[in-house]
mmCIF file of C-alpha atoms in Angstrom:
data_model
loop_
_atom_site.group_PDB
_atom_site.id
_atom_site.type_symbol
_atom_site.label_atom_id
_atom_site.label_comp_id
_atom_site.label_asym_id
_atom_site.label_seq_id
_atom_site.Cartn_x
_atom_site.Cartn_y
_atom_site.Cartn_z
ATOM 1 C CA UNK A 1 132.450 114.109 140.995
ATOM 2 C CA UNK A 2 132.350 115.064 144.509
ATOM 3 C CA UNK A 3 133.540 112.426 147.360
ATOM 4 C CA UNK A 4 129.825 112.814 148.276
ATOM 5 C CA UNK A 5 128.446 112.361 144.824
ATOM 6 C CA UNK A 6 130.671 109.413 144.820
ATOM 7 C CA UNK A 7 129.271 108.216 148.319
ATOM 8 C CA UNK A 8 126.183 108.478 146.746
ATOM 9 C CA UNK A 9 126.602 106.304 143.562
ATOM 10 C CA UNK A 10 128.510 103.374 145.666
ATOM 11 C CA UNK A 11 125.004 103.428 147.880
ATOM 12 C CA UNK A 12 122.793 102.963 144.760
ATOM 13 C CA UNK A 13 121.969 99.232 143.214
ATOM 14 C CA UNK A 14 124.409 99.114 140.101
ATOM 15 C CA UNK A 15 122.326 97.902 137.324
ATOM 16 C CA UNK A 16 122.885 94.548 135.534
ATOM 17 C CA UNK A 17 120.031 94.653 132.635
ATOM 18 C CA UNK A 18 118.281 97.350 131.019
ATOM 19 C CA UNK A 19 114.748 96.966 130.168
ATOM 20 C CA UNK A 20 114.029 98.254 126.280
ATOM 21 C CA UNK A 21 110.061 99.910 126.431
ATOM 22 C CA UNK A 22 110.036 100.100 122.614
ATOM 23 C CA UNK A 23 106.496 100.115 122.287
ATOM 24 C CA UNK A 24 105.346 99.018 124.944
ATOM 25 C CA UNK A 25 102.905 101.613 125.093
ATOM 26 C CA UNK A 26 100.905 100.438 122.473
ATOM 27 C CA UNK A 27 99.935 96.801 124.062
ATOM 28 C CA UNK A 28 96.932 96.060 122.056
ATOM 29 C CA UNK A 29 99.557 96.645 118.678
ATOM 30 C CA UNK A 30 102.177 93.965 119.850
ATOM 31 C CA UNK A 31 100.830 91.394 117.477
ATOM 32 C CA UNK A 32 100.305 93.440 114.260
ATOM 33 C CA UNK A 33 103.553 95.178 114.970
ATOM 34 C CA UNK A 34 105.443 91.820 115.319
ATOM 35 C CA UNK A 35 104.179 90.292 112.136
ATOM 36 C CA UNK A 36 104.649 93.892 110.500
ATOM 37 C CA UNK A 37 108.171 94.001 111.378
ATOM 38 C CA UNK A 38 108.790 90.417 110.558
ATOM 39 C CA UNK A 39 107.672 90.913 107.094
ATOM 40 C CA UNK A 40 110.037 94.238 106.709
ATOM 41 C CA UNK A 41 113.043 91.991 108.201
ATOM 42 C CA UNK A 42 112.710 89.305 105.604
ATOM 43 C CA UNK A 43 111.899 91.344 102.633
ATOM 44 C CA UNK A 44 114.784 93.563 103.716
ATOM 45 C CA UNK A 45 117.255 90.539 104.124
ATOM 46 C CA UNK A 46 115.916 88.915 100.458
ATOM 47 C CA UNK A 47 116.170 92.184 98.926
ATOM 48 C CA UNK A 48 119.315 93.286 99.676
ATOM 49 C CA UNK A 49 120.596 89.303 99.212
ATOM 50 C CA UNK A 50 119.112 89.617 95.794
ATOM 51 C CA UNK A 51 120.862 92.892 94.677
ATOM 52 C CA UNK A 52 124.618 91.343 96.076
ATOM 53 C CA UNK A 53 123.690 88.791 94.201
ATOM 54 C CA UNK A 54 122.754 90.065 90.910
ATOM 55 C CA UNK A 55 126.018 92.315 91.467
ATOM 56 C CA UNK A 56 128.289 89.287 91.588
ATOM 57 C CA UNK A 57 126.466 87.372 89.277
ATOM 58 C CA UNK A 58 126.355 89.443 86.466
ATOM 59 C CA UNK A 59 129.575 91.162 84.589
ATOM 60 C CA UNK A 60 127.783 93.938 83.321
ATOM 61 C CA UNK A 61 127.161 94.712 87.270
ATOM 62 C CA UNK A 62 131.290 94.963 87.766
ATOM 63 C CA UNK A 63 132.046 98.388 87.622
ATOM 64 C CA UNK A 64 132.849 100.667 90.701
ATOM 65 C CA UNK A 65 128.994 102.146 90.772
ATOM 66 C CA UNK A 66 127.426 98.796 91.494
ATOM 67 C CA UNK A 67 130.361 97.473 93.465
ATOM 68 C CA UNK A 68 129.484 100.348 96.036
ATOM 69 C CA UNK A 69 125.897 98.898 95.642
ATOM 70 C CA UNK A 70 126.852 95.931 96.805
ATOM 71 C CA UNK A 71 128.657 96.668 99.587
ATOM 72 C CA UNK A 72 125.838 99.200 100.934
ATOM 73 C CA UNK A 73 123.219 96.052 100.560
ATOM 74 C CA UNK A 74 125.860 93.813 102.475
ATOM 75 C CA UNK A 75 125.920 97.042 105.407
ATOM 76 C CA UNK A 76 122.285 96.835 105.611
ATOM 77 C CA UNK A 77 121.388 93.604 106.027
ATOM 78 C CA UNK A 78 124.057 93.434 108.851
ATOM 79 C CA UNK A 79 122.048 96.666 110.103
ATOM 80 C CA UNK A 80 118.852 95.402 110.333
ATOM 81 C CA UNK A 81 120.129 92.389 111.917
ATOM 82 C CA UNK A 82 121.692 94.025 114.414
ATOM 83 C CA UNK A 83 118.308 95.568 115.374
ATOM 84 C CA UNK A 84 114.740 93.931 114.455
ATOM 85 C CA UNK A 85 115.340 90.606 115.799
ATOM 86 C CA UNK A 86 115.972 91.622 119.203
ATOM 87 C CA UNK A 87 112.855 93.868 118.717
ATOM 88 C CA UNK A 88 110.918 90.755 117.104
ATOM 89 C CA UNK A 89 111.657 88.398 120.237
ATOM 90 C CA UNK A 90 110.977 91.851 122.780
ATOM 91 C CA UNK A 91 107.116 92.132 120.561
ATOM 92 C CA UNK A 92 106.645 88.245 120.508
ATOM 93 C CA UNK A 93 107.494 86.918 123.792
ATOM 94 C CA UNK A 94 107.254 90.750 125.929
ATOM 95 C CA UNK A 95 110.294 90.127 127.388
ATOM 96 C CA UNK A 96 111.891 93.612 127.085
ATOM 97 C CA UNK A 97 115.036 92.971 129.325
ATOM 98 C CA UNK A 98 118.933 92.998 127.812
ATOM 99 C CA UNK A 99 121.790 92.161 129.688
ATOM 100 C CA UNK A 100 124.437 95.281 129.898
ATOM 101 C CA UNK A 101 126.460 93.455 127.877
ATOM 102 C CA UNK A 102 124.166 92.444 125.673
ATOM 103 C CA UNK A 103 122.772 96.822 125.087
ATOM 104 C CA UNK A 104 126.804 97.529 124.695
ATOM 105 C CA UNK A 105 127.172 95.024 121.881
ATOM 106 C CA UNK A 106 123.948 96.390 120.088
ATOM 107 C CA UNK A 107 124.878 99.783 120.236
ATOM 108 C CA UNK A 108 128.439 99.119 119.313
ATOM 109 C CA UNK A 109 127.266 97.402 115.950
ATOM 110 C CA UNK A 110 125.166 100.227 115.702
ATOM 111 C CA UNK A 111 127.164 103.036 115.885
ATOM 112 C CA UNK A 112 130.175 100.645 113.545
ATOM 113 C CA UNK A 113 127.545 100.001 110.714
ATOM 114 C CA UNK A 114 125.564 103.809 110.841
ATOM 115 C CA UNK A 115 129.110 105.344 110.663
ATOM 116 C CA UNK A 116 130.603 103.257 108.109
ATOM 117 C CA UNK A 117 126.964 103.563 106.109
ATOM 118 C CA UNK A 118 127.334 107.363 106.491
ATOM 119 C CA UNK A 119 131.079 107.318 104.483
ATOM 120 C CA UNK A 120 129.884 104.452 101.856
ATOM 121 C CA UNK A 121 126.956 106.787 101.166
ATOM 122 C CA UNK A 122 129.293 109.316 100.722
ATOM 123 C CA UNK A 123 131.772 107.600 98.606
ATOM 124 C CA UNK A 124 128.622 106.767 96.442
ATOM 125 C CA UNK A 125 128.184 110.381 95.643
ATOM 126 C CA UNK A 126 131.378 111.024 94.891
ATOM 127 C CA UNK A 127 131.719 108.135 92.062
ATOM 128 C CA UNK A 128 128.610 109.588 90.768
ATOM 129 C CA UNK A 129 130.622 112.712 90.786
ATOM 130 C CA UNK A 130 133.447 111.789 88.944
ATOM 131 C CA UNK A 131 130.645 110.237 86.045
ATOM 132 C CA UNK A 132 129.205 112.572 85.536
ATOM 133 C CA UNK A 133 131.421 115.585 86.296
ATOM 134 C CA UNK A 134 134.302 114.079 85.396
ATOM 135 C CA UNK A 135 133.534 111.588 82.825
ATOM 136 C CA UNK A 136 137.195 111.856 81.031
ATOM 137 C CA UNK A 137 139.127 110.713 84.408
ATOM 138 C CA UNK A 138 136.752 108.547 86.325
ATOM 139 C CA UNK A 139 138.254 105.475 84.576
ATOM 140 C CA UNK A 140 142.031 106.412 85.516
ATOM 141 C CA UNK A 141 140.625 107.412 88.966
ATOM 142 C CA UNK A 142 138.048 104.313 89.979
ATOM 143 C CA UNK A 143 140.051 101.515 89.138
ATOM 144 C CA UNK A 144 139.458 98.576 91.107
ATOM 145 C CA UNK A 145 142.333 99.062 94.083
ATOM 146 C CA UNK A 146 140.998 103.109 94.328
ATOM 147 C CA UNK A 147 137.968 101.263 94.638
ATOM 148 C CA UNK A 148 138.960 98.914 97.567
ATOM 149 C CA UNK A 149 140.766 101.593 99.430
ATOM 150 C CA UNK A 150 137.068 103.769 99.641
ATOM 151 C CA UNK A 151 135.523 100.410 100.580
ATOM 152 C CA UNK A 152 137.717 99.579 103.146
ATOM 153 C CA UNK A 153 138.084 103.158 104.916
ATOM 154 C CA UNK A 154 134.639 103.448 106.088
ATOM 155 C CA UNK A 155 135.017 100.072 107.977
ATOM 156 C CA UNK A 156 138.138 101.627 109.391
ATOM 157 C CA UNK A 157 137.115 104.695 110.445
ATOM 158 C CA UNK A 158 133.759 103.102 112.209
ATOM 159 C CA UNK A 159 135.856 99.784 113.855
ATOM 160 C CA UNK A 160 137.900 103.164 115.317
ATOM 161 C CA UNK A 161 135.372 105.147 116.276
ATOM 162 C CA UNK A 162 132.684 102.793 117.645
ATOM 163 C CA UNK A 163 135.546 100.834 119.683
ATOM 164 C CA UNK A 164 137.019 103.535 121.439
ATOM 165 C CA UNK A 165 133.490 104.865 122.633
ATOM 166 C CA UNK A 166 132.143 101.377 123.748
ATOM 167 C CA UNK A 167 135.729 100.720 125.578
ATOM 168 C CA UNK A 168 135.181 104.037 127.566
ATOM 169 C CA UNK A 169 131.221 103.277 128.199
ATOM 170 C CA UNK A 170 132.151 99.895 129.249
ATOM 171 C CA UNK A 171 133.884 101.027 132.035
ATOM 172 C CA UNK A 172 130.989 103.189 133.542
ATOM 173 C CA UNK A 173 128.235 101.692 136.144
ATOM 174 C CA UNK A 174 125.221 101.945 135.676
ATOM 175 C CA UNK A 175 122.567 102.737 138.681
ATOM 176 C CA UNK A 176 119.079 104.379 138.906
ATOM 177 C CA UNK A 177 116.419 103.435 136.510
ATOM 178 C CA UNK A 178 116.866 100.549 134.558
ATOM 179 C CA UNK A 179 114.248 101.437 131.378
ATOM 180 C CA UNK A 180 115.470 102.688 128.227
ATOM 181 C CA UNK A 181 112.605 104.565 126.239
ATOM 182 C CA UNK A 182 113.778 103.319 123.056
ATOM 183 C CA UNK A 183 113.361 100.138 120.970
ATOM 184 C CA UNK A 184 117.255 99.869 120.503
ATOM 185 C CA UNK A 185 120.483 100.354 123.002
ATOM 186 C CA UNK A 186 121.945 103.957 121.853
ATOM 187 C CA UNK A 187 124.652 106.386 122.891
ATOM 188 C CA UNK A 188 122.257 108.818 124.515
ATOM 189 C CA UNK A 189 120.435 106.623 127.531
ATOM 190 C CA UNK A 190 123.174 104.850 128.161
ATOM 191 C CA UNK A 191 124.934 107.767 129.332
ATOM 192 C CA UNK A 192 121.786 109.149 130.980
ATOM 193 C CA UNK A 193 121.865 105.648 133.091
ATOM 194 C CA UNK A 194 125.616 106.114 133.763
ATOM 195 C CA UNK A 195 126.617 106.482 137.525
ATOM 196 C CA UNK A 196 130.118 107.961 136.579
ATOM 197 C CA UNK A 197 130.945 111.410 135.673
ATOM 198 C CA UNK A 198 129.442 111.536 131.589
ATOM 199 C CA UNK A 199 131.526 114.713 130.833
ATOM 200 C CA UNK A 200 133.919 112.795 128.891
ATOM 201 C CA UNK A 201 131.620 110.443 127.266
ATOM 202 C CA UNK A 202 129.189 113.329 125.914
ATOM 203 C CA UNK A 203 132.396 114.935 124.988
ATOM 204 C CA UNK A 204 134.031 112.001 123.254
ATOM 205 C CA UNK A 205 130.335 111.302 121.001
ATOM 206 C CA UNK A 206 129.810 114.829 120.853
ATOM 207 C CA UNK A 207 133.179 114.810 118.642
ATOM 208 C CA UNK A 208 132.647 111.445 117.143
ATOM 209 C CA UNK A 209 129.226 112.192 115.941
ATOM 210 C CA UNK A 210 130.327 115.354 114.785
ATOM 211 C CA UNK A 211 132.784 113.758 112.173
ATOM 212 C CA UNK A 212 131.034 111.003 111.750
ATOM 213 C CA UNK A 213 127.430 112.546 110.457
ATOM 214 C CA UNK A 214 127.938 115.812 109.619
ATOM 215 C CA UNK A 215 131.317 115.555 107.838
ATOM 216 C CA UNK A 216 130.192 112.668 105.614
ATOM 217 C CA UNK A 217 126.803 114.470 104.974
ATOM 218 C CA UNK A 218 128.565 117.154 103.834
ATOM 219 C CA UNK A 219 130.682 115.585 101.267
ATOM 220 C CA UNK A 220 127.483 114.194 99.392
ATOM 221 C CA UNK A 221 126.191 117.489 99.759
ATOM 222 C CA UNK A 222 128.728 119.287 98.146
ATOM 223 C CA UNK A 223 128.902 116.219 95.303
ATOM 224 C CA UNK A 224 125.344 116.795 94.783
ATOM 225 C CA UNK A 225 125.907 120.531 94.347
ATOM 226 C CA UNK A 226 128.406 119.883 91.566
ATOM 227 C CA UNK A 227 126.581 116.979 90.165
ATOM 228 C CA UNK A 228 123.325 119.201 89.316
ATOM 229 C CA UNK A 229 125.194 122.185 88.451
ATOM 230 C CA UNK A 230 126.850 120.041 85.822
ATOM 231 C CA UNK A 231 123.511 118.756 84.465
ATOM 232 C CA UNK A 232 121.904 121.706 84.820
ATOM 233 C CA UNK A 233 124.678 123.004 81.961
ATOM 234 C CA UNK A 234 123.861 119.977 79.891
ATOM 235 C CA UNK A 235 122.516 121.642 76.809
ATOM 236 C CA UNK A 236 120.318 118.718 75.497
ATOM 237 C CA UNK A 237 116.973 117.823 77.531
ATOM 238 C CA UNK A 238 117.935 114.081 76.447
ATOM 239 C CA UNK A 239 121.204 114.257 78.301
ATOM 240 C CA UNK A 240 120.104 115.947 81.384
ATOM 241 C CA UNK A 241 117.466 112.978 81.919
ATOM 242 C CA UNK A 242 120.072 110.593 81.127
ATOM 243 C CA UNK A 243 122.598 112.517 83.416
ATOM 244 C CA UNK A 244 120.141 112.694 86.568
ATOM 245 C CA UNK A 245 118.516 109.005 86.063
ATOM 246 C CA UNK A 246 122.135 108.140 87.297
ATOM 247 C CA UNK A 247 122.417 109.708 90.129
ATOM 248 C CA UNK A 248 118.297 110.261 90.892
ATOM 249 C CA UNK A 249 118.203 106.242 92.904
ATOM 250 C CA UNK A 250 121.227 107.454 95.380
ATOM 251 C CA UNK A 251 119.977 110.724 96.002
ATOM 252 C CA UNK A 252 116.399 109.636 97.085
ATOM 253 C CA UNK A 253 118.190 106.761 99.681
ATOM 254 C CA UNK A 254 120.769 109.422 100.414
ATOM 255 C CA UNK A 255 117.515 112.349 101.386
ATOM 256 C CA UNK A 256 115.422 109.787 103.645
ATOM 257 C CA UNK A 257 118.977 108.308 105.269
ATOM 258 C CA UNK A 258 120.033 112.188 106.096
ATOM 259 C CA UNK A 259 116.979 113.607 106.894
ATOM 260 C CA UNK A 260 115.381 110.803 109.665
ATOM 261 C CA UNK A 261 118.632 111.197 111.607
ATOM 262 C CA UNK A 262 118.932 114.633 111.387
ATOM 263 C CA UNK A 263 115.314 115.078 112.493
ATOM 264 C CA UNK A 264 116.022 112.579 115.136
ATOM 265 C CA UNK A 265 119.167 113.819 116.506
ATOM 266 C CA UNK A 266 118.362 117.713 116.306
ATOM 267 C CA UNK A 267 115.065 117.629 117.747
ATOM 268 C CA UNK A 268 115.200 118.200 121.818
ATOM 269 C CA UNK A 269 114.613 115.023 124.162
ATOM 270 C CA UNK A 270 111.362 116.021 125.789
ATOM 271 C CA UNK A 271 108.369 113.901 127.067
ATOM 272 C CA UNK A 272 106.507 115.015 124.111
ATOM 273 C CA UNK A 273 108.941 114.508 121.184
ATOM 274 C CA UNK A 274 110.234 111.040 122.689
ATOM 275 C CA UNK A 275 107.453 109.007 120.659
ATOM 276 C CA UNK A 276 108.492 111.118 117.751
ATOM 277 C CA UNK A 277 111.680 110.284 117.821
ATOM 278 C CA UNK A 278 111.269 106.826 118.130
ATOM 279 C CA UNK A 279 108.686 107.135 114.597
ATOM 280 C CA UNK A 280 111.647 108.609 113.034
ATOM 281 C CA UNK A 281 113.945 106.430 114.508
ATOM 282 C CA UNK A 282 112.095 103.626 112.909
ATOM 283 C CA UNK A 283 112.773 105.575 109.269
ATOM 284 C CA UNK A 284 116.571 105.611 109.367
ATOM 285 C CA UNK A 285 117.027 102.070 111.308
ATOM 286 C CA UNK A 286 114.334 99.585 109.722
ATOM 287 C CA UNK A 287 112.789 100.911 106.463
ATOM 288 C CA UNK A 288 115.807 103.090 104.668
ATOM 289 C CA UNK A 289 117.370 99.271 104.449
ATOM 290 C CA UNK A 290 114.244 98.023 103.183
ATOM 291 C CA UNK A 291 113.793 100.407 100.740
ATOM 292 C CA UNK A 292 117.282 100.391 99.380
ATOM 293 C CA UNK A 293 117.053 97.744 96.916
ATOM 294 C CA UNK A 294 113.604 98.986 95.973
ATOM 295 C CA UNK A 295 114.907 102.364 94.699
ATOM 296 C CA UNK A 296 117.770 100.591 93.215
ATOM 297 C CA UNK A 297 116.083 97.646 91.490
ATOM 298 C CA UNK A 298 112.754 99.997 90.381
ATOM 299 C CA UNK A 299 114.834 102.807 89.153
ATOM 300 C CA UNK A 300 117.314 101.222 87.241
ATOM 301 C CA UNK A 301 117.650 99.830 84.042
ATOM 302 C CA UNK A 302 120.491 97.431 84.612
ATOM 303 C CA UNK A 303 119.998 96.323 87.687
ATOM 304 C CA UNK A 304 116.448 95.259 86.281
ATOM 305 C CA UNK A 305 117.661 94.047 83.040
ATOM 306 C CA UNK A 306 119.986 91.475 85.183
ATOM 307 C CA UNK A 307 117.176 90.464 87.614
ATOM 308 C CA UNK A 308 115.440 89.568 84.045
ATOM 309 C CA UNK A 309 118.064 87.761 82.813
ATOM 310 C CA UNK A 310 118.152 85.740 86.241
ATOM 311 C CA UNK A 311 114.331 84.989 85.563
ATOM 312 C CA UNK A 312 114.634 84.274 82.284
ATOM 313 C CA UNK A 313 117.279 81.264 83.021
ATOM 314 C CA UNK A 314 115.238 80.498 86.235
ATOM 315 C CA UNK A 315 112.493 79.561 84.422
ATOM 316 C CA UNK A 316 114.637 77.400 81.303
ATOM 317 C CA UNK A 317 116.032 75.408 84.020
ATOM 318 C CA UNK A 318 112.613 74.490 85.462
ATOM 319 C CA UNK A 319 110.908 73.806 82.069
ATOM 320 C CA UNK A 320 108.300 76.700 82.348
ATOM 321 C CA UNK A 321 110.085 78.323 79.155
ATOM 322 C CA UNK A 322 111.694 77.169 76.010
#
């Protein structure tokens, strides 16, 4: 920056809160979308309580697949609760304002739990890669510290990454408009609302997002590619079905995950794509953790065959079966 750029900045009010418009647009829709969020929130939080549950609860649930499962249920209830209930109290009371603080400590459990989300989805595909590719190693390979190891890096990599970029943002001021055209405190506005010089910031998540989407993406991509291949050269119709019904859960969370922030972080930020963005926005951040357990629980034979076991000794306890 110039020494007059400078001059300028030090003349402009440095902001102290940032004012979230999530949808504030759509006034007459506060009420119906406060009590339709609410109901996503809790149904997310049960669901995904219910599957960790059923995971720990029952041993036929303790093998590395649904150990992943687990952990990626944990992820997004901390993900959703990172998000909707500031949105809630923003649609119930219309108090839109959050502190600078407040926007840097949303958006750094944001980008932590949407990074380490990206490599756990990942690491997903690749266990289904060793099954089913590799049937006659996956035991000597996905033992249970292997198993911890893959669990554990994603957290690592994401503290890393979402640390170092909130220490640098921290340090900017922020002057000029105060509004944020989003429902949620991201990378992007901040550094539009930034007073300092933002080459190094859009540098720094330029680079982070590049490993940190892309890279994991493309590891479940290439898993995928050998995963159907491999069925694909199952000879029997009976064993491809049995094959993909493995894998099929994953790769539908995996395609809406992927393709809602892809959509959303390719697409230009213009006036007219803005609202769009935020509709997409709304896939990837509030109902892929929704419909996580869904896919999971609806799809699969043992994760329903435990919630029935749960019901069954629900209901002996209570007296409404012998």
């Amino acid at each position: 920056m110039t020494l007059t750029q400078k001059a300028e900045v030090y003349n402009q009010t440095v902001i102290t809160k940032f004012i979230l418009l999530g949808f504030g647009n759509l006034s007459e829709l506060q009420t119906l979308l406060f009590f339709l969020f609410l109901v996503i929130y809790i149904m997310t939080v049960a669901g995904n309580m219910l599957i960790v549950a059923l995971v720990m609860a029952d041993q036929h649930l303790h093998i590395p697949m649904y150990f992943f499962l687990g952990n990626l249920s944990c992820w997004e209830i901390c993900y959703s609760s990172t998000i909707l209930p500031r949105m809630l109290a923003s649609l119930l009371t219309g108090d839109r304002t959050i502190s600078v603080s407040g926007c840097l400590m949303q958006f750094y459990c944001f980008s932590f739990l949407i990074c380490a989300e990206c490599y756990l989805l990942a690491i997903m595909s690749f266990d289904r890669y060793l099954a089913i590719c590799k049937p006659l190693h996956y035991s000597a390979f996905m033992n249970g510290k292997f198993c911890l190891l893959l669990a554990a890096g994603p957290c690592i990599w994401a503290f890393l990454a979402s640390t170092i970029t909130v220490c640098l943002i921290s340090q900017s001021k922020f002057c000029g408009s105060s509004e944020i055209d989003h429902f949620f405190c991201d990378l992007s506005p901040l550094i539009k609302l930034s007073c300092n010089d933002a080459n190094l910031l859009e540098l720094l998540g330029f680079i982070l997002a590049s490993i940190g989407v892309p890279f994991p993406f493309l590891l479940t991509l290439i898993s995928y590619i050998c995963i159907i291949t491999t069925i694909l050269g199952i000879p029997s119709t009976t064993g491809k079905k049995k094959a993909f019904s493995t894998c099929s859960s994953h790769l539908i969370v995996v395609t809406i995950f992927y393709g809602t922030i892809i959509i959303v972080y390719i697409l230009p930020d213009t006036d007219t794509l803005r609202d769009l963005n935020k509709v997409f926005s709304v896939f990837y951040t509030v109902l892929t953790p929704l419909v996580n357990p869904l896919i999971y629980s609806l799809r699969n034979k043992e994760v329903k065959e435990a919630l029935r076991k749960v019901i069954n000794q629900w209901m002996v306890l209570t007296g409404l079966k012998e």
